[in-house]
PDB file of C-alpha atoms and ligand atoms in Angstrom:
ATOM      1  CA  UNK S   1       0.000   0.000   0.000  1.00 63.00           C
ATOM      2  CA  UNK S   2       1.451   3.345  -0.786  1.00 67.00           C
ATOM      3  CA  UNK S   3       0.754   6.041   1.837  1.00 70.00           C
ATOM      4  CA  UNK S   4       0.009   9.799   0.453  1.00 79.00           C
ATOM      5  CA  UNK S   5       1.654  12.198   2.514  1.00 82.00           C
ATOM      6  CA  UNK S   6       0.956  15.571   3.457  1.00 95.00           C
ATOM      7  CA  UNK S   7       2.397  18.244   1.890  1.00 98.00           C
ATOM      8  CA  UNK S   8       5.289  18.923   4.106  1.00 98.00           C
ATOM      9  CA  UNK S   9       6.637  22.541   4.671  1.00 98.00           C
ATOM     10  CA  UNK S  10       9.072  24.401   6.634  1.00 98.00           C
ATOM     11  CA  UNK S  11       8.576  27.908   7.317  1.00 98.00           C
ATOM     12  CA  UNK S  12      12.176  29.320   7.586  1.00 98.00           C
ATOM     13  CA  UNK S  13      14.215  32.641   7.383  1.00 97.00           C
ATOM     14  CA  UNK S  14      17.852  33.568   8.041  1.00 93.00           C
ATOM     15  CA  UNK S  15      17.363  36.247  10.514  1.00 95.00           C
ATOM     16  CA  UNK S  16      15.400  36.231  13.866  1.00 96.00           C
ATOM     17  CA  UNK S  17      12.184  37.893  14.685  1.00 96.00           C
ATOM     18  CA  UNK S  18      10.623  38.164  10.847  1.00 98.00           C
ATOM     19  CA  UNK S  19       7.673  36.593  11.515  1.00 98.00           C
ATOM     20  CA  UNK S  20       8.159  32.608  11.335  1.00 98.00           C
ATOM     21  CA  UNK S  21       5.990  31.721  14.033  1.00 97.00           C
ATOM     22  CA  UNK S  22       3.468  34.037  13.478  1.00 97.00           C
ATOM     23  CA  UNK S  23       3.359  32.919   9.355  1.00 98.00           C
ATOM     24  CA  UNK S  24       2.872  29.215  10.932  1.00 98.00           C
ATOM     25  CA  UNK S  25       0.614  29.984  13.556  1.00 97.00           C
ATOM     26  CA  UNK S  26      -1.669  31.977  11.441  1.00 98.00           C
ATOM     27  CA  UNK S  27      -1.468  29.971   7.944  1.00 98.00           C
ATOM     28  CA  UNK S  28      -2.010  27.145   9.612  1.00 98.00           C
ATOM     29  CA  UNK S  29      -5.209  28.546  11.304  1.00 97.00           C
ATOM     30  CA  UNK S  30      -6.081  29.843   7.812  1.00 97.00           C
ATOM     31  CA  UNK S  31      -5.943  26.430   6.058  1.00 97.00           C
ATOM     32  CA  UNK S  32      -7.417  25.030   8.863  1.00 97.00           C
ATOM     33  CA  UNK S  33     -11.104  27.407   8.237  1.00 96.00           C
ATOM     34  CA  UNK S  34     -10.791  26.364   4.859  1.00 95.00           C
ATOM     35  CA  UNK S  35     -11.147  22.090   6.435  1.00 95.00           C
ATOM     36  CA  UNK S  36      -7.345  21.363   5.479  1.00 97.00           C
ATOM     37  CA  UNK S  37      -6.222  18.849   7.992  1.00 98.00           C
ATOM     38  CA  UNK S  38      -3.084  20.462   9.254  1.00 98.00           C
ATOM     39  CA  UNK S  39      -0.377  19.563  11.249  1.00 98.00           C
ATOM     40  CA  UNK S  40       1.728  22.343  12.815  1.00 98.00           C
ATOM     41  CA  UNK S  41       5.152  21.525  14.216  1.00 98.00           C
ATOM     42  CA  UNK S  42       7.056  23.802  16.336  1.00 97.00           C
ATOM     43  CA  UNK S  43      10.851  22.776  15.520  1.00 97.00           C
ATOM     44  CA  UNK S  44      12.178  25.735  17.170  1.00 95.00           C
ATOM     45  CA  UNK S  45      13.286  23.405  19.791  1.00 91.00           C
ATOM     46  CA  UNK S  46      15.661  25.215  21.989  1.00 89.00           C
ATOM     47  CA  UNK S  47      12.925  28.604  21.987  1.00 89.00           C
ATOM     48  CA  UNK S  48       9.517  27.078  21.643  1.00 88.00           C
ATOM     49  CA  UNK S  49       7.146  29.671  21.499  1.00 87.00           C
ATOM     50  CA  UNK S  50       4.367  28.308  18.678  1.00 93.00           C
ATOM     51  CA  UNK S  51       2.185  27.066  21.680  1.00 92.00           C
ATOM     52  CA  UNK S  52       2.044  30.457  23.030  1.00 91.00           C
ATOM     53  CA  UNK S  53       1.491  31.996  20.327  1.00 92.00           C
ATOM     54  CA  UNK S  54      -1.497  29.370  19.429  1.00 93.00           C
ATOM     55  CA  UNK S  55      -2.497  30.466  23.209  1.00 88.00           C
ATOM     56  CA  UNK S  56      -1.867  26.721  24.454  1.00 86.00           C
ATOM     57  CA  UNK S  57      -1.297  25.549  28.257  1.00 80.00           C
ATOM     58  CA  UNK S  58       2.161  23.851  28.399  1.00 82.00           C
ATOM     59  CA  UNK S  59       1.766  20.695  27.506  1.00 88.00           C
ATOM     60  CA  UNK S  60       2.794  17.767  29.567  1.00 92.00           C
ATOM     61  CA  UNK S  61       4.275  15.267  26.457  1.00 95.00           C
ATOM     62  CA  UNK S  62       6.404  17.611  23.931  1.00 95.00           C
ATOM     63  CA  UNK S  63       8.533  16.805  20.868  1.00 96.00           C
ATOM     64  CA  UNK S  64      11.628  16.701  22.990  1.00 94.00           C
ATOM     65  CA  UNK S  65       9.942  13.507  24.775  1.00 94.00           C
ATOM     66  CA  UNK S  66       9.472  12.469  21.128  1.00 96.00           C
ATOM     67  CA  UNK S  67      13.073  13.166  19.884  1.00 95.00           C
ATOM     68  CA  UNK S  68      14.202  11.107  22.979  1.00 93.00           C
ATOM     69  CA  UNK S  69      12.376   8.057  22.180  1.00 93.00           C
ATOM     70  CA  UNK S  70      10.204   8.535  25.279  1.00 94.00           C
ATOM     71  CA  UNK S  71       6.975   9.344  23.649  1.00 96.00           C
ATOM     72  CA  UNK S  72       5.406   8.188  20.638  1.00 97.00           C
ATOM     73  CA  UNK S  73       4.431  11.185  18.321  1.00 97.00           C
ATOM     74  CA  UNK S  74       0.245  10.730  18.487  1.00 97.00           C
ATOM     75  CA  UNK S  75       0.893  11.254  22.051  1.00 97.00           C
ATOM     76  CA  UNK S  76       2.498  14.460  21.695  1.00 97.00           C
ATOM     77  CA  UNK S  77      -0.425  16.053  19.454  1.00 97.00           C
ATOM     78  CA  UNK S  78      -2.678  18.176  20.427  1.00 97.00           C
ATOM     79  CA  UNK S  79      -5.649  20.220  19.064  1.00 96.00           C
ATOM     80  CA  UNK S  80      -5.433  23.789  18.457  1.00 95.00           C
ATOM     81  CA  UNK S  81      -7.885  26.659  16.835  1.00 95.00           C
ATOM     82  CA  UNK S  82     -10.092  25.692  13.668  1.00 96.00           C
ATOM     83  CA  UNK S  83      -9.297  22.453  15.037  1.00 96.00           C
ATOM     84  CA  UNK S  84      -5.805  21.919  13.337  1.00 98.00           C
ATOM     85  CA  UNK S  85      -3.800  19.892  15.524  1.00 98.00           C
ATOM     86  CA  UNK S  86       0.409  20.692  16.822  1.00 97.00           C
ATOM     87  CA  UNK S  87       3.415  19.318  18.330  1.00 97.00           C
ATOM     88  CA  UNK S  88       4.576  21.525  20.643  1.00 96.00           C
ATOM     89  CA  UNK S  89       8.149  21.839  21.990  1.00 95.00           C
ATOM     90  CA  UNK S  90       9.465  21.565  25.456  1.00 88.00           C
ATOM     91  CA  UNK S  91      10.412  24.336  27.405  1.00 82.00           C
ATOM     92  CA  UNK S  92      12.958  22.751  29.655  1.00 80.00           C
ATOM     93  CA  UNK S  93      16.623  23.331  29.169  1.00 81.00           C
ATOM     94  CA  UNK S  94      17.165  20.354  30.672  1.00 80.00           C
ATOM     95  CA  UNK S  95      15.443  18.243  27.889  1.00 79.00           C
ATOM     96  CA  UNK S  96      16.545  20.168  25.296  1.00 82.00           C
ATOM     97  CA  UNK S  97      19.696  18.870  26.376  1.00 84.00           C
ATOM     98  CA  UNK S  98      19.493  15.458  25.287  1.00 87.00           C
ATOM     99  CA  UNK S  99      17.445  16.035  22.354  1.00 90.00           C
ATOM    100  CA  UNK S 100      18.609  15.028  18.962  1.00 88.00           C
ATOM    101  CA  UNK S 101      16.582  16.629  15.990  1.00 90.00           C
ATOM    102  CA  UNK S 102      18.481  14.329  13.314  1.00 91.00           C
ATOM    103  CA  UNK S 103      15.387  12.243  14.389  1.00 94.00           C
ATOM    104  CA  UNK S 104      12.957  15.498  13.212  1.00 97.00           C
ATOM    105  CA  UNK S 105      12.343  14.088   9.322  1.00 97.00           C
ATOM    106  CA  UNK S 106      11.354  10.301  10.940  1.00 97.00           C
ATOM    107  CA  UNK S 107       8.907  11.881  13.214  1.00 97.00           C
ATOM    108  CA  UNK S 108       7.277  13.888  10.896  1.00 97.00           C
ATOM    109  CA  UNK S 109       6.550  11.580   8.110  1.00 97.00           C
ATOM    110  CA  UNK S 110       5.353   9.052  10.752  1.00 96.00           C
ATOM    111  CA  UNK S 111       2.055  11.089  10.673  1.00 97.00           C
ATOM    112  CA  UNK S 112       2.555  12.931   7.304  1.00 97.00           C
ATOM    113  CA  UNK S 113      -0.348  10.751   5.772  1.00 96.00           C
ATOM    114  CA  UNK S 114      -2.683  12.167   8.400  1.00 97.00           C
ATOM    115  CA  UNK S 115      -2.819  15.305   7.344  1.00 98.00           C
ATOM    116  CA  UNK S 116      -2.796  17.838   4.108  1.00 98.00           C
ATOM    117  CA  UNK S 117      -0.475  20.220   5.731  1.00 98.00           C
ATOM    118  CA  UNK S 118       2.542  19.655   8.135  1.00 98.00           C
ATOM    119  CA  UNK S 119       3.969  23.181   8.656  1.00 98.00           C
ATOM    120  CA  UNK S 120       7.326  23.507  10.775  1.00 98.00           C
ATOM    121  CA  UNK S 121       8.320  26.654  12.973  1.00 98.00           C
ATOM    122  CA  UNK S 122      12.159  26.722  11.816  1.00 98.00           C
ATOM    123  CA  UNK S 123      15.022  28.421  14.363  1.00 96.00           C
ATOM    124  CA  UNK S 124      16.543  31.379  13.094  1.00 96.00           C
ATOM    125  CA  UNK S 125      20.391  30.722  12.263  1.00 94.00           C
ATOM    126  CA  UNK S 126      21.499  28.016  10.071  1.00 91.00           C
ATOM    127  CA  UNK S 127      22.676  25.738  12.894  1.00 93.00           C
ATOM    128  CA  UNK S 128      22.206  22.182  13.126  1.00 93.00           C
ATOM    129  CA  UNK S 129      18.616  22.459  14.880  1.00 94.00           C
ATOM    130  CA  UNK S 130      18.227  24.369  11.390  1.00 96.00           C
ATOM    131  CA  UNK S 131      19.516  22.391   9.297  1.00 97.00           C
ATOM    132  CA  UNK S 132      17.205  19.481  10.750  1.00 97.00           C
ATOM    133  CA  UNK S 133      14.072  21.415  10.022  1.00 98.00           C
ATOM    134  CA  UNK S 134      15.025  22.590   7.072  1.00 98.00           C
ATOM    135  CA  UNK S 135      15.819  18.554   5.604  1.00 97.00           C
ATOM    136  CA  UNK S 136      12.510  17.114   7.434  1.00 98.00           C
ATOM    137  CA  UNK S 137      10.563  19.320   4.711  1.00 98.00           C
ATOM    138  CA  UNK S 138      10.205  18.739   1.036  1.00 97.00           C
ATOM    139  CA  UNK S 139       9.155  22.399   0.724  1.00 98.00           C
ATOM    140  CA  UNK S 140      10.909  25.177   2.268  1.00 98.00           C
ATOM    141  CA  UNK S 141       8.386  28.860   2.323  1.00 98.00           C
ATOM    142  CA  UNK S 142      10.922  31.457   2.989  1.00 98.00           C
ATOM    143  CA  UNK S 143      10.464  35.036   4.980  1.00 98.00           C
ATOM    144  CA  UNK S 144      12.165  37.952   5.102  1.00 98.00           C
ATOM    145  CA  UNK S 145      12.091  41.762   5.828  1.00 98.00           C
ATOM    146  CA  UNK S 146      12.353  44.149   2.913  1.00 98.00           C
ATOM    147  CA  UNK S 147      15.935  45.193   3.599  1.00 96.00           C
ATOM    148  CA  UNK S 148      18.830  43.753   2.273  1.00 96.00           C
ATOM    149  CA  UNK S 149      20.631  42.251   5.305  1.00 96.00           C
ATOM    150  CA  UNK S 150      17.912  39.780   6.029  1.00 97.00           C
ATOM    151  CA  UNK S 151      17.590  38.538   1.989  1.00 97.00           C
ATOM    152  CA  UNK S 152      21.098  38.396   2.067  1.00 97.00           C
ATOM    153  CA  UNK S 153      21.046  35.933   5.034  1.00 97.00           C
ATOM    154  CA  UNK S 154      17.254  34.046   3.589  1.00 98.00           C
ATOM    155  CA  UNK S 155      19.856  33.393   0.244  1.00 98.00           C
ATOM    156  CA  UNK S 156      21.739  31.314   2.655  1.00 97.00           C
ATOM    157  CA  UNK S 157      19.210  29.371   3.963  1.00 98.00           C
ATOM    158  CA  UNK S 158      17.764  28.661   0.498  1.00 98.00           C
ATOM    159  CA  UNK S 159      21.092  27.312  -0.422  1.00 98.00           C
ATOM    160  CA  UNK S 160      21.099  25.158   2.460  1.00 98.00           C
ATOM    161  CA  UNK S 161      17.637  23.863   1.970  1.00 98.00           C
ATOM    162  CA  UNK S 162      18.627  23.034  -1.716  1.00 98.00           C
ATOM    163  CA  UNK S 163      21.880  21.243  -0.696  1.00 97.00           C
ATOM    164  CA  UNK S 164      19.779  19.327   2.270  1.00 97.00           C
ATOM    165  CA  UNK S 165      17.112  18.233  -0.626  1.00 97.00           C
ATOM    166  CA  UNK S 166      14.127  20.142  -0.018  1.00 98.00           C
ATOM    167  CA  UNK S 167      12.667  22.873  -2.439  1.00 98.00           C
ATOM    168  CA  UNK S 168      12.137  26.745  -2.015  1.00 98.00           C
ATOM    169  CA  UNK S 169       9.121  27.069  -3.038  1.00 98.00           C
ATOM    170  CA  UNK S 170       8.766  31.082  -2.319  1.00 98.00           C
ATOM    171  CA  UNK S 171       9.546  33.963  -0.198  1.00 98.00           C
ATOM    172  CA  UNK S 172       6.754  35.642   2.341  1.00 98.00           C
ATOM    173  CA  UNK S 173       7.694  39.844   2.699  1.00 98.00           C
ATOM    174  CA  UNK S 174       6.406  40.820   6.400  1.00 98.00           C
ATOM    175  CA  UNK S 175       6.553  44.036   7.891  1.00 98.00           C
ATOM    176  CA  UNK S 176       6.099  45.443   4.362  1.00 97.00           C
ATOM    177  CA  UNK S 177       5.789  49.419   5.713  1.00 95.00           C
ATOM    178  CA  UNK S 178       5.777  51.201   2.213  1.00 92.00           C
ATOM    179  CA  UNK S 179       8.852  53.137   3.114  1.00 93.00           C
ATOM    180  CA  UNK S 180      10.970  54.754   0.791  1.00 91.00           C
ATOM    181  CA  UNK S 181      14.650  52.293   1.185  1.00 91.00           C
ATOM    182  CA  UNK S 182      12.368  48.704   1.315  1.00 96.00           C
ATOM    183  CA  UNK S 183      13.521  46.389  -1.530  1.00 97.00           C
ATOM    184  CA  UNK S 184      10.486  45.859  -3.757  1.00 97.00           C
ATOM    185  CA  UNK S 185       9.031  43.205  -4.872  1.00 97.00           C
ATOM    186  CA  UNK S 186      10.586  42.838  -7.967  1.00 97.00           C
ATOM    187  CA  UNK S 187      14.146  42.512  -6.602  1.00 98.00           C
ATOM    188  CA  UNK S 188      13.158  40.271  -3.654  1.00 98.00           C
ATOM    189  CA  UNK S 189      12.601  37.719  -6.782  1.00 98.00           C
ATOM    190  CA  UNK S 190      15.745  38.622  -8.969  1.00 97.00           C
ATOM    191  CA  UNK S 191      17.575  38.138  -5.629  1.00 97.00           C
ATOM    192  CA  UNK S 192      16.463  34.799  -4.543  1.00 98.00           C
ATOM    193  CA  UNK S 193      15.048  33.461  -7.856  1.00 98.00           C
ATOM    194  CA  UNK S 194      11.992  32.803  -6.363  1.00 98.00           C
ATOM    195  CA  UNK S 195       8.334  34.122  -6.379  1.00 98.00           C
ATOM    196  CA  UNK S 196       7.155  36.682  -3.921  1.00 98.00           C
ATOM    197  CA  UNK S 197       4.284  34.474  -2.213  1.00 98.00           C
ATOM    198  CA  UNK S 198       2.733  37.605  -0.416  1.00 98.00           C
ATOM    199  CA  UNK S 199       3.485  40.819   1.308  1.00 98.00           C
ATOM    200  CA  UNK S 200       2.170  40.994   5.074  1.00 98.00           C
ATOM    201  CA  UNK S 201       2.189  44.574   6.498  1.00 98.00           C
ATOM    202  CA  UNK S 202       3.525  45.709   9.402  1.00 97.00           C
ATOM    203  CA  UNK S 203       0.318  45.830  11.471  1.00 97.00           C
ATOM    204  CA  UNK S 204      -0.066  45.922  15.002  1.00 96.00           C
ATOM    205  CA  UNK S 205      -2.607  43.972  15.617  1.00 96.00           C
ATOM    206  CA  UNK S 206      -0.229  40.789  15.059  1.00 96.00           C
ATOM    207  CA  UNK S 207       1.569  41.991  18.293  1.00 92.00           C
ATOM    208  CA  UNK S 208      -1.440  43.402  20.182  1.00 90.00           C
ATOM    209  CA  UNK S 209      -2.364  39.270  19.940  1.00 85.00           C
ATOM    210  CA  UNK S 210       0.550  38.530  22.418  1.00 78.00           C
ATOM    211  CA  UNK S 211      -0.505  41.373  24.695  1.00 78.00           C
ATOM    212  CA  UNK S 212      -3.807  39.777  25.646  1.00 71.00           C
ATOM    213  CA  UNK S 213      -4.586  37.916  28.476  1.00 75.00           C
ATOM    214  CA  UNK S 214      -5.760  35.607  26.614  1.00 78.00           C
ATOM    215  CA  UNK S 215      -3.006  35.057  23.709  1.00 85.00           C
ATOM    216  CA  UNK S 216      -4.818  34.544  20.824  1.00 92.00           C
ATOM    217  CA  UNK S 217      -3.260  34.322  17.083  1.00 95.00           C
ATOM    218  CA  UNK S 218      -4.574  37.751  14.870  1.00 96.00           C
ATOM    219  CA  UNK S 219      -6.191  35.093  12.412  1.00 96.00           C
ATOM    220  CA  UNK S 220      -8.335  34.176  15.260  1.00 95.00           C
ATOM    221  CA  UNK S 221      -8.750  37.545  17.139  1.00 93.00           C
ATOM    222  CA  UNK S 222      -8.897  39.823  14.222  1.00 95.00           C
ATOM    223  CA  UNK S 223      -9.927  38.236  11.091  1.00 95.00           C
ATOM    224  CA  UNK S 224     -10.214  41.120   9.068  1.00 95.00           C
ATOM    225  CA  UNK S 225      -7.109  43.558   9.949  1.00 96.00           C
ATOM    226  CA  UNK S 226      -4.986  43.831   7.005  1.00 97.00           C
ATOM    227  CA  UNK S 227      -1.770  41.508   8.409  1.00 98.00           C
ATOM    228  CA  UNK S 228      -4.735  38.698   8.518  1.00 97.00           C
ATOM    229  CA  UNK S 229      -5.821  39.091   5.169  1.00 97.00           C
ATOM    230  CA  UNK S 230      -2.650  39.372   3.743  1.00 98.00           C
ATOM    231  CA  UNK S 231      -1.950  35.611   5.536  1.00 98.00           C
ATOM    232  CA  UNK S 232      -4.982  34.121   3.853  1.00 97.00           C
ATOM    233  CA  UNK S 233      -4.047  35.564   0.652  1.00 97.00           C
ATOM    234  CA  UNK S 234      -0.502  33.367   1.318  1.00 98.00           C
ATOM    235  CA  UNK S 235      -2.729  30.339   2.417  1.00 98.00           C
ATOM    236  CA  UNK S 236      -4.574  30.153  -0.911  1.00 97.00           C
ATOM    237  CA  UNK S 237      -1.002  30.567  -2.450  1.00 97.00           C
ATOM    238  CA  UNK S 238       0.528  28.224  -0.740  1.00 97.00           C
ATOM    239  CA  UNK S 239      -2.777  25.555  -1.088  1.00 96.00           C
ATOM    240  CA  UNK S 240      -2.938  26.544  -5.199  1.00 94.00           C
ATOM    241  CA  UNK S 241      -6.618  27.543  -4.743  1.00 90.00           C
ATOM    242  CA  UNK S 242      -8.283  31.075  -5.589  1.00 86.00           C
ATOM    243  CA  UNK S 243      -7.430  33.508  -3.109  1.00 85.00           C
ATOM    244  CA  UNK S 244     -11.023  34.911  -3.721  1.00 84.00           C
ATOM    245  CA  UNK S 245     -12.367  31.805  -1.831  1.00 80.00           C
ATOM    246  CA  UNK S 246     -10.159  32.544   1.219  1.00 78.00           C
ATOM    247  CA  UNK S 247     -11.228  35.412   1.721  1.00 77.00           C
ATOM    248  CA  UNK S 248     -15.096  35.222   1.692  1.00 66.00           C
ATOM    249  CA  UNK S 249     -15.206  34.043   5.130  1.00 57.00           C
ATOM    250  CA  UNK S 250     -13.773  38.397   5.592  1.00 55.00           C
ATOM    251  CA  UNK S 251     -16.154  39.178   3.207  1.00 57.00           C
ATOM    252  CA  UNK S 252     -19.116  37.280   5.166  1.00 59.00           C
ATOM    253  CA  UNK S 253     -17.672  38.866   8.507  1.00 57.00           C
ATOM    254  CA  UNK S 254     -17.452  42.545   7.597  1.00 59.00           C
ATOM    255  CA  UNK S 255     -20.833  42.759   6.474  1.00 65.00           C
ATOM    256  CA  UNK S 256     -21.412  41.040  10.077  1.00 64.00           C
ATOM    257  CA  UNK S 257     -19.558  43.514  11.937  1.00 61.00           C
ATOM    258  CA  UNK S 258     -20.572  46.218  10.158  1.00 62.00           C
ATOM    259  CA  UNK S 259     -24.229  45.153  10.520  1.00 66.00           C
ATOM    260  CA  UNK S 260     -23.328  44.891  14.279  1.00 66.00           C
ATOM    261  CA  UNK S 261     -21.720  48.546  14.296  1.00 59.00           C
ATOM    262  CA  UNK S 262     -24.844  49.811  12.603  1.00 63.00           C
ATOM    263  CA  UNK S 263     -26.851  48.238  15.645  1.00 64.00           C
ATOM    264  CA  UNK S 264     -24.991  49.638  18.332  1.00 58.00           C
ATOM    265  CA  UNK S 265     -24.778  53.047  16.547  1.00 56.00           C
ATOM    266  CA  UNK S 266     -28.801  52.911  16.638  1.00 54.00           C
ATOM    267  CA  UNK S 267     -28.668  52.200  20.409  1.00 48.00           C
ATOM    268  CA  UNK S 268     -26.482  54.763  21.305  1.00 44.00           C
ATOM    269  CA  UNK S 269     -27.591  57.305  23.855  1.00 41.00           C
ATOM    270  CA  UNK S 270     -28.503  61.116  21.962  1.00 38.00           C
ATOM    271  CA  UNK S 271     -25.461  62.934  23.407  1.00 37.00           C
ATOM    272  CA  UNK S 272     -26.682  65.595  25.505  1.00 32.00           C
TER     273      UNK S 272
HETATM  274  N1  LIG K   1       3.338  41.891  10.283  1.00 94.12           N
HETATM  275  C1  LIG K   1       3.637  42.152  11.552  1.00 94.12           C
HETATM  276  N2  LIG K   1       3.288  43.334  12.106  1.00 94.12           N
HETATM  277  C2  LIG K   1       3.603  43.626  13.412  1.00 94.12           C
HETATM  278  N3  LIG K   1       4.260  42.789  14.235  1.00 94.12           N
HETATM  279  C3  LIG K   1       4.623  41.593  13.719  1.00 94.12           C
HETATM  280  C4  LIG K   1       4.352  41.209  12.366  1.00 94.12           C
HETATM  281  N4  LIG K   1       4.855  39.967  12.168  1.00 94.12           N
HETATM  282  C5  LIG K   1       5.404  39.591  13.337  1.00 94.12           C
HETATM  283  N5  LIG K   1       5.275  40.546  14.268  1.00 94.12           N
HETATM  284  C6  LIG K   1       5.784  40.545  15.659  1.00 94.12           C
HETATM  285  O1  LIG K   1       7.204  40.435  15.580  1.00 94.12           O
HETATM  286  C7  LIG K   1       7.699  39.634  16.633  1.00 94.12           C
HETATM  287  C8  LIG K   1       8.529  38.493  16.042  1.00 94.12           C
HETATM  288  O2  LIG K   1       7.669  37.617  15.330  1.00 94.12           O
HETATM  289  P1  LIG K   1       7.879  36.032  15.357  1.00 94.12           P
HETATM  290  O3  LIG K   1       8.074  35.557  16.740  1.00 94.12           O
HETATM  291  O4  LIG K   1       6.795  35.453  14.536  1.00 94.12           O
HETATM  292  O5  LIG K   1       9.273  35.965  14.563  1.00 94.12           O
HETATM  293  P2  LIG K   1      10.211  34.693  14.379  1.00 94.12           P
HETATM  294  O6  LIG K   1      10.837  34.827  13.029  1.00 94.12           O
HETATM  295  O7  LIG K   1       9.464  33.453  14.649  1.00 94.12           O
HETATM  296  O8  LIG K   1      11.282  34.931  15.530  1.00 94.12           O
HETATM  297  P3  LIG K   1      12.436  33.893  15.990  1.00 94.12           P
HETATM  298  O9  LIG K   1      13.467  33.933  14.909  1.00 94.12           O
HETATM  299  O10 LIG K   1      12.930  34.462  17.282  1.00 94.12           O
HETATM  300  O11 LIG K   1      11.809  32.562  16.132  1.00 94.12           O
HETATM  301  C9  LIG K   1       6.496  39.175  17.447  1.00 94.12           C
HETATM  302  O12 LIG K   1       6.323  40.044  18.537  1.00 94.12           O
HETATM  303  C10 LIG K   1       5.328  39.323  16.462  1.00 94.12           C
HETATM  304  O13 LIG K   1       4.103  39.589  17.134  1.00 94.12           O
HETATM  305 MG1  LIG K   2       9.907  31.866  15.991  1.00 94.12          MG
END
């Protein structure tokens, strides 16, 4: 019998803090409304922070348990929002001691038939942790900010990713800010050879989501601010269907939300 797996992708970048997690958390929600089985794996195993950002409890069996031979993976899966389900990573410096993420690939396709999307939450850095995410996908989605220090260090990592087997498949621009100075569009692709999957903006909101008691990803909290559209718009990319269809569900609540800001504007006290 020959198993069809997922569609296996890392979400990667060079540089630190451009918006990995945040792409996974938030695509993967994304795919998820549209009844994608998805996987999402956080492989940032020394700084583990996709769970928080998905607003999860820690979680008592983790990759790391996995990676040790401790656990078996179905135990470490759990269900997130829109129902997709993720592997979170330990928190514990002193598990993340004695894990060994050659092991990363094995565990992955062990459940790859489950599912239509298996999205991993690369490091930053091309270390070995890296290097492991990077060959456990057969698709690498690469991000980067418009400026030329952090393409020049995403051109690394696609290299890598080539040399380690797996194929760029595209490069996400986030905190696009319309400045005079970014590096447009255009370039980004002559640079890296590679299609600009989507711009996000920079938008507040997507931080304002960590800031709540309640930590909940902007594709959940704020459907319809522009750094969540722009993510569904990468979804249907990234899924090869219409991005019209993706974003219907916006269409369907704006007209909600403005039909609610209509009602409360009719039940409004007269200002004296
Ligand atoms: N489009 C955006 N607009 C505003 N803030 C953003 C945007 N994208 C990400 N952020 C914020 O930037 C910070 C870094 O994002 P994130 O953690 O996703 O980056 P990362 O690449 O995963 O970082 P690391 O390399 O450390 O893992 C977070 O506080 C996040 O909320
Ligand atoms: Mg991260």
């Amino acid at each position: 019998m020959v198993l069809v797996l997922g569609r296996i992708i890392t979400v990667a970048s060079g540089k630190g803090g451009v918006g990995k997690t945040t792409l996974v958390a938030n695509l993967g929600i994304a795919l998820a409304q549209k009844n994608f089985k998805v996987l999402l794996v956080d492989a940032d195993i020394a700084m583990a922070n996709l769970s928080l950002l998905l607003g999860m409890q820690a979680s008592p069996i983790t990759l790391h348990d996995v990676l040790v031979g401790e656990s078996s993976v179905e135990d470490a899966i759990y269900e997130g929002p829109a129902g997709l389900n993720f592997i979170p990573s330990g928190l514990s410096l002193e598990s993340y001691r004695r894990v060994d993420t050659e092991r990363l690939e094995s565990v992955v396709r062990e459940v790859a038939s489950q599912y239509d999307f298996i999205l991993l939450d690369a490091p930053p850095g091309i270390e070995k942790n890296v290097m492991s995410a990077l060959a456990a996908a057969d698709e690498i989605l690469l991000i980067t900010i418009p400026t030329s220090p952090s393409i020049a260090d995403v051109l690394k990592t696609k290299i890598v990713s080539q040399r380690l087997g797996s194929s760029p498949i595209g490069i996400v621009v986030n905190f696009r800010m319309g400045e005079k100075g970014e590096i447009k569009d255009d370039d980004i692709m002559k640079m890296l050879e590679l299609p600009v999957y989507g711009n996000i903006p920079f938008d507040l909101e997507v931080r304002r989501s960590f800031m709540q008691q309640n930590v909940q990803p902007v594709m959940v909290r704020k459907p319809t601010t522009p750094a969540a559209i722009a993510m569904r718009k990468i979804a249907a990319k990234v899924a090869g269907i219409k991005a019209h269809e993706f974003l219907a569900e916006e269409k369907k609540q704006g007209f909600l939300s403005r039909l609610l800001a209509m009602f409360k504007r009719g039940k409004k006290k007269p200002s004296k």
